[in-house]
PDB file of C-alpha atoms in Angstrom:
ATOM      1  CA  MET A 300       0.000   0.000   0.000  1.00 44.00           C
ATOM      2  CA  PHE A 301       1.279   3.389  -0.982  1.00 45.00           C
ATOM      3  CA  ARG A 302       1.595   5.886   1.898  1.00 49.00           C
ATOM      4  CA  ALA A 303       2.340   9.509   1.295  1.00 46.00           C
ATOM      5  CA  LYS A 304       5.154  10.852   3.445  1.00 50.00           C
ATOM      6  CA  LEU A 305       4.992  14.345   4.785  1.00 44.00           C
ATOM      7  CA  SER A 306       8.123  16.338   5.084  1.00 49.00           C
ATOM      8  CA  VAL A 307       8.872  17.852   8.483  1.00 49.00           C
ATOM      9  CA  PRO A 308       8.030  21.391   7.363  1.00 55.00           C
ATOM     10  CA  ALA A 309       4.710  20.219   5.925  1.00 53.00           C
ATOM     11  CA  TRP A 310       3.838  18.381   9.181  1.00 49.00           C
ATOM     12  CA  ILE A 311       4.604  21.474  11.214  1.00 51.00           C
ATOM     13  CA  ALA A 312       2.531  23.631   8.919  1.00 52.00           C
ATOM     14  CA  LEU A 313      -0.482  21.309   9.172  1.00 51.00           C
ATOM     15  CA  SER A 314      -0.209  21.157  12.958  1.00 54.00           C
ATOM     16  CA  ALA A 315       0.000  24.920  13.198  1.00 52.00           C
ATOM     17  CA  ALA A 316      -3.028  25.291  10.955  1.00 53.00           C
ATOM     18  CA  ALA A 317      -5.009  22.853  13.116  1.00 55.00           C
ATOM     19  CA  LEU A 318      -4.082  24.695  16.280  1.00 52.00           C
ATOM     20  CA  LEU A 319      -4.974  28.021  14.707  1.00 55.00           C
ATOM     21  CA  ALA A 320      -8.341  26.700  13.597  1.00 52.00           C
ATOM     22  CA  ALA A 321      -9.049  25.309  17.057  1.00 52.00           C
ATOM     23  CA  GLY A 322      -8.068  28.579  18.628  1.00 52.00           C
ATOM     24  CA  CYS A 323     -10.312  30.573  16.340  1.00 52.00           C
ATOM     25  CA  SER A 324     -13.269  28.292  16.944  1.00 47.00           C
ATOM     26  CA  SER A 325     -12.914  28.550  20.732  1.00 49.00           C
ATOM     27  CA  THR A 326     -12.502  32.334  20.841  1.00 55.00           C
ATOM     28  CA  SER A 327     -15.630  33.849  22.326  1.00 69.00           C
ATOM     29  CA  VAL A 328     -17.199  36.785  20.572  1.00 77.00           C
ATOM     30  CA  ASP A 329     -17.782  39.897  22.661  1.00 77.00           C
ATOM     31  CA  LYS A 330     -21.460  40.575  22.033  1.00 83.00           C
ATOM     32  CA  THR A 331     -21.135  43.947  23.750  1.00 81.00           C
ATOM     33  CA  ALA A 332     -18.463  45.216  21.355  1.00 80.00           C
ATOM     34  CA  ASN A 333     -20.818  47.622  19.602  1.00 82.00           C
ATOM     35  CA  TRP A 334     -23.078  48.351  22.541  1.00 89.00           C
ATOM     36  CA  SER A 335     -23.338  51.802  24.050  1.00 90.00           C
ATOM     37  CA  PRO A 336     -22.594  52.227  27.785  1.00 90.00           C
ATOM     38  CA  ASN A 337     -26.300  52.802  28.392  1.00 91.00           C
ATOM     39  CA  ARG A 338     -27.219  49.542  26.742  1.00 93.00           C
ATOM     40  CA  ILE A 339     -24.605  47.625  28.746  1.00 92.00           C
ATOM     41  CA  TYR A 340     -25.993  49.156  31.911  1.00 93.00           C
ATOM     42  CA  SER A 341     -29.538  48.245  30.907  1.00 93.00           C
ATOM     43  CA  GLU A 342     -28.549  44.642  30.179  1.00 94.00           C
ATOM     44  CA  ALA A 343     -26.664  44.387  33.474  1.00 93.00           C
ATOM     45  CA  LYS A 344     -29.697  45.713  35.359  1.00 94.00           C
ATOM     46  CA  ASP A 345     -31.915  43.191  33.616  1.00 95.00           C
ATOM     47  CA  GLU A 346     -29.602  40.324  34.599  1.00 94.00           C
ATOM     48  CA  SER A 347     -29.522  41.517  38.206  1.00 93.00           C
ATOM     49  CA  GLY A 348     -33.275  41.999  38.217  1.00 93.00           C
ATOM     50  CA  SER A 349     -33.800  38.396  37.151  1.00 94.00           C
ATOM     51  CA  GLY A 350     -31.377  37.106  39.800  1.00 94.00           C
ATOM     52  CA  ALA A 351     -28.601  36.273  37.336  1.00 95.00           C
ATOM     53  CA  TYR A 352     -26.006  38.200  39.341  1.00 95.00           C
ATOM     54  CA  ASP A 353     -23.141  36.096  38.015  1.00 94.00           C
ATOM     55  CA  LYS A 354     -23.987  37.301  34.510  1.00 94.00           C
ATOM     56  CA  ALA A 355     -24.412  40.894  35.635  1.00 94.00           C
ATOM     57  CA  VAL A 356     -20.920  41.154  37.157  1.00 95.00           C
ATOM     58  CA  PRO A 357     -18.943  40.930  33.878  1.00 94.00           C
ATOM     59  CA  LEU A 358     -21.314  43.422  32.255  1.00 94.00           C
ATOM     60  CA  TYR A 359     -20.702  45.921  35.049  1.00 94.00           C
ATOM     61  CA  GLU A 360     -16.973  45.332  34.638  1.00 94.00           C
ATOM     62  CA  LYS A 361     -17.203  46.145  30.940  1.00 93.00           C
ATOM     63  CA  LEU A 362     -19.207  49.230  31.740  1.00 91.00           C
ATOM     64  CA  GLU A 363     -16.542  50.427  34.182  1.00 91.00           C
ATOM     65  CA  GLY A 364     -14.065  50.419  31.306  1.00 88.00           C
ATOM     66  CA  ARG A 365     -16.351  51.844  28.624  1.00 88.00           C
ATOM     67  CA  ALA A 366     -17.656  54.687  30.792  1.00 88.00           C
ATOM     68  CA  ALA A 367     -14.468  55.367  32.762  1.00 89.00           C
ATOM     69  CA  GLY A 368     -14.429  58.745  34.473  1.00 88.00           C
ATOM     70  CA  THR A 369     -18.184  59.207  34.390  1.00 91.00           C
ATOM     71  CA  PRO A 370     -20.866  58.922  37.095  1.00 92.00           C
ATOM     72  CA  LEU A 371     -22.172  55.873  35.244  1.00 93.00           C
ATOM     73  CA  ALA A 372     -18.878  54.076  35.846  1.00 92.00           C
ATOM     74  CA  GLN A 373     -19.137  54.835  39.559  1.00 93.00           C
ATOM     75  CA  GLN A 374     -22.681  53.496  39.582  1.00 94.00           C
ATOM     76  CA  ALA A 375     -21.522  50.378  37.777  1.00 95.00           C
ATOM     77  CA  GLN A 376     -18.834  49.796  40.374  1.00 95.00           C
ATOM     78  CA  LEU A 377     -21.297  49.924  43.247  1.00 96.00           C
ATOM     79  CA  GLU A 378     -23.832  47.749  41.495  1.00 96.00           C
ATOM     80  CA  LYS A 379     -21.089  45.280  40.649  1.00 97.00           C
ATOM     81  CA  ALA A 380     -20.255  45.073  44.354  1.00 97.00           C
ATOM     82  CA  TYR A 381     -23.887  44.296  45.135  1.00 96.00           C
ATOM     83  CA  ALA A 382     -24.046  41.671  42.384  1.00 97.00           C
ATOM     84  CA  GLN A 383     -20.861  40.055  43.695  1.00 96.00           C
ATOM     85  CA  TYR A 384     -22.355  39.980  47.182  1.00 95.00           C
ATOM     86  CA  LYS A 385     -25.555  38.346  45.924  1.00 95.00           C
ATOM     87  CA  SER A 386     -23.467  35.848  43.947  1.00 94.00           C
ATOM     88  CA  GLY A 387     -21.734  34.743  47.131  1.00 92.00           C
ATOM     89  CA  GLU A 388     -18.452  36.455  46.233  1.00 94.00           C
ATOM     90  CA  LYS A 389     -18.322  38.472  49.435  1.00 93.00           C
ATOM     91  CA  ALA A 390     -14.563  38.997  49.531  1.00 93.00           C
ATOM     92  CA  ALA A 391     -14.655  40.333  45.968  1.00 96.00           C
ATOM     93  CA  ALA A 392     -17.573  42.592  46.853  1.00 96.00           C
ATOM     94  CA  ILE A 393     -15.711  44.074  49.823  1.00 96.00           C
ATOM     95  CA  SER A 394     -12.653  44.610  47.628  1.00 96.00           C
ATOM     96  CA  THR A 395     -14.790  46.419  45.036  1.00 97.00           C
ATOM     97  CA  ILE A 396     -16.289  48.703  47.680  1.00 97.00           C
ATOM     98  CA  ASP A 397     -12.903  49.487  49.206  1.00 97.00           C
ATOM     99  CA  ARG A 398     -11.594  50.384  45.762  1.00 96.00           C
ATOM    100  CA  PHE A 399     -14.631  52.589  45.138  1.00 96.00           C
ATOM    101  CA  MET A 400     -14.152  54.479  48.420  1.00 96.00           C
ATOM    102  CA  LYS A 401     -10.461  54.964  47.700  1.00 96.00           C
ATOM    103  CA  LEU A 402     -11.066  56.302  44.198  1.00 93.00           C
ATOM    104  CA  HIS A 403     -14.134  58.390  45.011  1.00 94.00           C
ATOM    105  CA  PRO A 404     -13.846  59.705  48.586  1.00 94.00           C
ATOM    106  CA  ALA A 405     -16.193  62.606  47.833  1.00 93.00           C
ATOM    107  CA  SER A 406     -18.822  60.582  45.984  1.00 94.00           C
ATOM    108  CA  PRO A 407     -22.452  61.382  46.890  1.00 94.00           C
ATOM    109  CA  ALA A 408     -22.953  57.602  47.031  1.00 96.00           C
ATOM    110  CA  LEU A 409     -20.342  57.105  49.737  1.00 97.00           C
ATOM    111  CA  ASP A 410     -23.031  56.581  52.377  1.00 97.00           C
ATOM    112  CA  TYR A 411     -24.457  53.720  50.345  1.00 97.00           C
ATOM    113  CA  ALA A 412     -20.985  52.215  49.914  1.00 97.00           C
ATOM    114  CA  LEU A 413     -20.469  52.200  53.685  1.00 97.00           C
ATOM    115  CA  TYR A 414     -23.930  50.760  54.217  1.00 97.00           C
ATOM    116  CA  LEU A 415     -23.399  48.016  51.657  1.00 97.00           C
ATOM    117  CA  LYS A 416     -20.051  47.098  53.198  1.00 96.00           C
ATOM    118  CA  GLY A 417     -21.727  46.839  56.578  1.00 96.00           C
ATOM    119  CA  VAL A 418     -24.505  44.658  55.194  1.00 95.00           C
ATOM    120  CA  ILE A 419     -22.052  42.312  53.494  1.00 94.00           C
ATOM    121  CA  ASN A 420     -20.088  41.812  56.705  1.00 92.00           C
ATOM    122  CA  PHE A 421     -23.270  41.665  58.769  1.00 88.00           C
ATOM    123  CA  ASN A 422     -23.847  38.306  57.175  1.00 70.00           C
ATOM    124  CA  ASP A 423     -26.449  36.835  59.486  1.00 49.00           C
ATOM    125  CA  ASP A 424     -27.458  34.375  56.772  1.00 45.00           C
ATOM    126  CA  LEU A 425     -26.263  31.083  58.212  1.00 37.00           C
ATOM    127  CA  GLY A 426     -26.864  29.099  55.089  1.00 38.00           C
ATOM    128  CA  MET A 427     -29.213  26.288  54.168  1.00 35.00           C
ATOM    129  CA  PHE A 428     -28.710  24.355  57.424  1.00 36.00           C
ATOM    130  CA  ALA A 429     -29.343  27.284  59.780  1.00 39.00           C
ATOM    131  CA  PHE A 430     -32.954  26.288  60.340  1.00 36.00           C
ATOM    132  CA  MET A 431     -31.778  22.825  61.393  1.00 38.00           C
ATOM    133  CA  THR A 432     -29.120  23.850  63.897  1.00 41.00           C
ATOM    134  CA  ARG A 433     -30.910  26.998  65.066  1.00 47.00           C
ATOM    135  CA  GLN A 434     -27.538  28.639  65.383  1.00 51.00           C
ATOM    136  CA  ASP A 435     -27.587  32.412  65.799  1.00 51.00           C
ATOM    137  CA  LEU A 436     -25.062  35.144  65.180  1.00 49.00           C
ATOM    138  CA  SER A 437     -23.853  35.096  68.791  1.00 50.00           C
ATOM    139  CA  GLU A 438     -22.539  31.541  68.367  1.00 53.00           C
ATOM    140  CA  ARG A 439     -20.321  32.298  65.403  1.00 58.00           C
ATOM    141  CA  ASP A 440     -16.977  33.938  64.783  1.00 59.00           C
ATOM    142  CA  GLN A 441     -17.439  37.632  65.552  1.00 77.00           C
ATOM    143  CA  LYS A 442     -14.759  39.125  63.261  1.00 84.00           C
ATOM    144  CA  ALA A 443     -17.203  39.958  60.468  1.00 86.00           C
ATOM    145  CA  ALA A 444     -19.737  41.312  62.973  1.00 88.00           C
ATOM    146  CA  LYS A 445     -17.157  43.725  64.379  1.00 89.00           C
ATOM    147  CA  GLU A 446     -16.156  44.879  60.902  1.00 93.00           C
ATOM    148  CA  SER A 447     -19.811  45.343  60.052  1.00 94.00           C
ATOM    149  CA  PHE A 448     -20.303  47.457  63.174  1.00 94.00           C
ATOM    150  CA  GLU A 449     -17.384  49.710  62.211  1.00 95.00           C
ATOM    151  CA  SER A 450     -18.844  50.333  58.743  1.00 96.00           C
ATOM    152  CA  PHE A 451     -22.255  51.181  60.170  1.00 97.00           C
ATOM    153  CA  LYS A 452     -20.678  53.377  62.837  1.00 96.00           C
ATOM    154  CA  ASP A 453     -18.750  55.261  60.149  1.00 97.00           C
ATOM    155  CA  LEU A 454     -21.966  55.720  58.183  1.00 97.00           C
ATOM    156  CA  VAL A 455     -23.962  56.967  61.189  1.00 97.00           C
ATOM    157  CA  THR A 456     -21.176  59.342  62.255  1.00 97.00           C
ATOM    158  CA  ARG A 457     -20.436  60.850  58.854  1.00 97.00           C
ATOM    159  CA  PHE A 458     -23.915  60.765  57.338  1.00 97.00           C
ATOM    160  CA  PRO A 459     -26.462  61.097  60.169  1.00 97.00           C
ATOM    161  CA  ASP A 460     -29.185  62.190  57.727  1.00 97.00           C
ATOM    162  CA  SER A 461     -28.607  59.418  55.196  1.00 97.00           C
ATOM    163  CA  ARG A 462     -31.584  57.317  54.202  1.00 97.00           C
ATOM    164  CA  TYR A 463     -29.532  54.275  55.214  1.00 97.00           C
ATOM    165  CA  THR A 464     -28.705  55.499  58.735  1.00 97.00           C
ATOM    166  CA  PRO A 465     -31.900  54.335  60.531  1.00 97.00           C
ATOM    167  CA  ASP A 466     -31.417  50.761  59.363  1.00 96.00           C
ATOM    168  CA  ALA A 467     -27.702  50.954  60.170  1.00 96.00           C
ATOM    169  CA  ARG A 468     -28.538  51.968  63.748  1.00 96.00           C
ATOM    170  CA  GLN A 469     -30.837  48.993  64.155  1.00 94.00           C
ATOM    171  CA  ARG A 470     -28.195  46.651  62.832  1.00 94.00           C
ATOM    172  CA  MET A 471     -25.614  48.179  65.186  1.00 94.00           C
ATOM    173  CA  ASN A 472     -27.894  47.442  68.136  1.00 93.00           C
ATOM    174  CA  TYR A 473     -28.269  43.872  66.965  1.00 91.00           C
ATOM    175  CA  ILE A 474     -24.517  43.481  66.591  1.00 92.00           C
ATOM    176  CA  VAL A 475     -23.812  44.873  70.069  1.00 92.00           C
ATOM    177  CA  ASN A 476     -26.333  42.472  71.562  1.00 90.00           C
ATOM    178  CA  SER A 477     -24.780  39.678  69.547  1.00 88.00           C
ATOM    179  CA  LEU A 478     -21.234  40.454  70.663  1.00 90.00           C
ATOM    180  CA  ALA A 479     -22.294  40.544  74.312  1.00 92.00           C
ATOM    181  CA  GLN A 480     -24.256  37.327  73.881  1.00 90.00           C
ATOM    182  CA  TYR A 481     -21.214  35.727  72.290  1.00 89.00           C
ATOM    183  CA  GLU A 482     -19.172  36.326  75.442  1.00 91.00           C
ATOM    184  CA  VAL A 483     -21.993  34.886  77.528  1.00 94.00           C
ATOM    185  CA  HIS A 484     -22.300  31.916  75.202  1.00 91.00           C
ATOM    186  CA  VAL A 485     -18.609  31.146  75.768  1.00 93.00           C
ATOM    187  CA  ALA A 486     -18.984  31.696  79.514  1.00 95.00           C
ATOM    188  CA  ARG A 487     -21.899  29.269  79.603  1.00 94.00           C
ATOM    189  CA  TYR A 488     -19.846  26.729  77.691  1.00 93.00           C
ATOM    190  CA  TYR A 489     -17.006  26.990  80.220  1.00 95.00           C
ATOM    191  CA  TYR A 490     -19.449  26.694  83.104  1.00 96.00           C
ATOM    192  CA  SER A 491     -21.002  23.548  81.634  1.00 94.00           C
ATOM    193  CA  ARG A 492     -17.507  22.023  81.414  1.00 95.00           C
ATOM    194  CA  GLY A 493     -16.661  22.877  85.005  1.00 96.00           C
ATOM    195  CA  ALA A 494     -14.166  25.595  84.040  1.00 96.00           C
ATOM    196  CA  TYR A 495     -15.614  28.043  86.527  1.00 97.00           C
ATOM    197  CA  LEU A 496     -12.787  30.594  86.571  1.00 97.00           C
ATOM    198  CA  ALA A 497     -12.881  30.817  82.775  1.00 96.00           C
ATOM    199  CA  ALA A 498     -16.661  31.227  82.936  1.00 97.00           C
ATOM    200  CA  ILE A 499     -16.272  34.086  85.422  1.00 97.00           C
ATOM    201  CA  ASN A 500     -13.655  35.793  83.256  1.00 96.00           C
ATOM    202  CA  ARG A 501     -15.808  35.700  80.133  1.00 95.00           C
ATOM    203  CA  SER A 502     -18.822  36.951  82.065  1.00 96.00           C
ATOM    204  CA  GLN A 503     -16.752  39.857  83.378  1.00 96.00           C
ATOM    205  CA  ILE A 504     -15.708  40.738  79.826  1.00 94.00           C
ATOM    206  CA  ALA A 505     -19.369  41.030  78.835  1.00 94.00           C
ATOM    207  CA  LEU A 506     -20.132  43.162  81.891  1.00 94.00           C
ATOM    208  CA  SER A 507     -17.185  45.505  81.364  1.00 94.00           C
ATOM    209  CA  ASP A 508     -17.456  45.915  77.584  1.00 91.00           C
ATOM    210  CA  TYR A 509     -21.209  46.267  77.127  1.00 91.00           C
ATOM    211  CA  ARG A 510     -24.025  48.275  78.685  1.00 88.00           C
ATOM    212  CA  GLU A 511     -27.776  47.779  78.783  1.00 87.00           C
ATOM    213  CA  VAL A 512     -27.942  44.620  76.722  1.00 91.00           C
ATOM    214  CA  PRO A 513     -30.096  41.586  77.604  1.00 91.00           C
ATOM    215  CA  ALA A 514     -27.129  39.199  77.796  1.00 93.00           C
ATOM    216  CA  LEU A 515     -25.785  40.822  80.956  1.00 94.00           C
ATOM    217  CA  GLU A 516     -28.482  39.210  83.078  1.00 95.00           C
ATOM    218  CA  GLU A 517     -27.220  35.760  82.221  1.00 95.00           C
ATOM    219  CA  ALA A 518     -23.612  36.888  82.623  1.00 96.00           C
ATOM    220  CA  LEU A 519     -24.328  37.811  86.237  1.00 96.00           C
ATOM    221  CA  TYR A 520     -26.148  34.525  86.824  1.00 96.00           C
ATOM    222  CA  ILE A 521     -23.183  32.565  85.470  1.00 97.00           C
ATOM    223  CA  MET A 522     -20.940  34.431  87.894  1.00 97.00           C
ATOM    224  CA  VAL A 523     -23.265  33.590  90.782  1.00 97.00           C
ATOM    225  CA  LYS A 524     -23.289  29.899  89.874  1.00 96.00           C
ATOM    226  CA  SER A 525     -19.542  29.770  89.203  1.00 97.00           C
ATOM    227  CA  TYR A 526     -18.584  31.435  92.484  1.00 97.00           C
ATOM    228  CA  ASP A 527     -20.971  29.084  94.265  1.00 96.00           C
ATOM    229  CA  ALA A 528     -19.361  26.047  92.595  1.00 97.00           C
ATOM    230  CA  LEU A 529     -15.937  27.305  93.706  1.00 96.00           C
ATOM    231  CA  GLY A 530     -17.124  27.823  97.269  1.00 96.00           C
ATOM    232  CA  MET A 531     -16.483  31.590  97.105  1.00 97.00           C
ATOM    233  CA  LYS A 532     -19.584  32.602  99.050  1.00 96.00           C
ATOM    234  CA  ASP A 533     -18.776  36.291  99.527  1.00 97.00           C
ATOM    235  CA  LEU A 534     -18.182  36.843  95.814  1.00 96.00           C
ATOM    236  CA  ARG A 535     -21.257  34.758  95.035  1.00 96.00           C
ATOM    237  CA  ASP A 536     -23.385  36.937  97.300  1.00 96.00           C
ATOM    238  CA  ASP A 537     -21.945  40.112  95.751  1.00 96.00           C
ATOM    239  CA  ALA A 538     -22.764  38.906  92.250  1.00 96.00           C
ATOM    240  CA  GLN A 539     -26.246  37.841  93.295  1.00 95.00           C
ATOM    241  CA  ARG A 540     -26.869  41.216  94.925  1.00 96.00           C
ATOM    242  CA  VAL A 541     -25.963  42.965  91.659  1.00 96.00           C
ATOM    243  CA  LEU A 542     -28.179  40.550  89.741  1.00 95.00           C
ATOM    244  CA  THR A 543     -31.233  41.060  91.968  1.00 95.00           C
ATOM    245  CA  THR A 544     -30.733  44.837  92.049  1.00 95.00           C
ATOM    246  CA  ASN A 545     -30.608  45.167  88.265  1.00 94.00           C
ATOM    247  CA  TYR A 546     -32.985  42.318  87.454  1.00 94.00           C
ATOM    248  CA  PRO A 547     -35.375  41.979  90.408  1.00 92.00           C
ATOM    249  CA  LYS A 548     -37.626  39.635  88.430  1.00 91.00           C
ATOM    250  CA  SER A 549     -34.819  37.583  86.918  1.00 91.00           C
ATOM    251  CA  ALA A 550     -36.063  34.339  85.456  1.00 90.00           C
ATOM    252  CA  TYR A 551     -32.620  32.845  86.007  1.00 91.00           C
ATOM    253  CA  LEU A 552     -32.938  33.028  89.787  1.00 85.00           C
ATOM    254  CA  ALA A 553     -36.345  31.406  89.583  1.00 82.00           C
ATOM    255  CA  ASN A 554     -35.790  28.812  86.874  1.00 85.00           C
ATOM    256  CA  GLY A 555     -32.046  28.514  86.227  1.00 84.00           C
ATOM    257  CA  PHE A 556     -30.547  28.437  82.764  1.00 82.00           C
ATOM    258  CA  LYS A 557     -32.867  28.721  79.825  1.00 74.00           C
ATOM    259  CA  GLY A 558     -32.846  25.572  77.772  1.00 60.00           C
ATOM    260  CA  LYS A 559     -32.210  25.963  74.070  1.00 54.00           C
ATOM    261  CA  ASP A 560     -34.868  24.323  71.936  1.00 44.00           C
ATOM    262  CA  ASP A 561     -33.619  21.199  70.247  1.00 41.00           C
ATOM    263  CA  PRO A 562     -33.577  21.211  66.443  1.00 40.00           C
ATOM    264  CA  TRP A 563     -36.586  19.521  64.896  1.00 31.00           C
ATOM    265  CA  TRP A 564     -34.430  16.685  63.606  1.00 30.00           C
ATOM    266  CA  LYS A 565     -33.006  15.773  67.023  1.00 35.00           C
ATOM    267  CA  VAL A 566     -35.215  12.957  68.275  1.00 33.00           C
ATOM    268  CA  TRP A 567     -33.061  11.536  71.077  1.00 34.00           C
TER     269      TRP A 567
END
């Protein structure tokens, strides 16, 4: 059987042609190439409006480049941050907001940027299993909560008349309560393990760092019980006196620790 033999140069040429053809066929076409900035913005808004935030993000990125130096580009940057947040890309969203605030420190939308950053870090969405575990914000790592508080505090301080300030204040109150409850949650954990000194220390942190929050009642009760377990009767009586003075109808003194409802799936 006759077989044609290719010379080395011919083989290389054919291979190069095949690679070039494959490359051309896989190159994506930019459908926005001839679009105006307004049309890109409209398409991005439509994608966001339908919940397709992952598709909106690249459109906002294109708009940032096409409309650079205009208010529309600033708007695109903020809306991109929101779309990233809704897509679950929270680190990218925070980075986008930080970049926006650095580039546009005098922007009239700076209050919204601070608010959005606070909301992203607020992050009280515990995910799809939250309803099963009934875990709340006070039982989780508090780093994001503290960063959220700082953003809201900055907003409230710098823009007291902003439309976003009332909601920011409410979220700040929630965060403060959460941070205090976190300390009490840890104190209760130590108490349940017999680490009474550690329980007292964490309760004291809550009492010294926070004022007029519901968690302080339990913090005092944990101190009473811990001092009692350690046989420190004078300190126990002092803590109980403070508890009864500030919470004369304390349910803890009457009923002890409040039991946490078991998740619906826990049947034992």
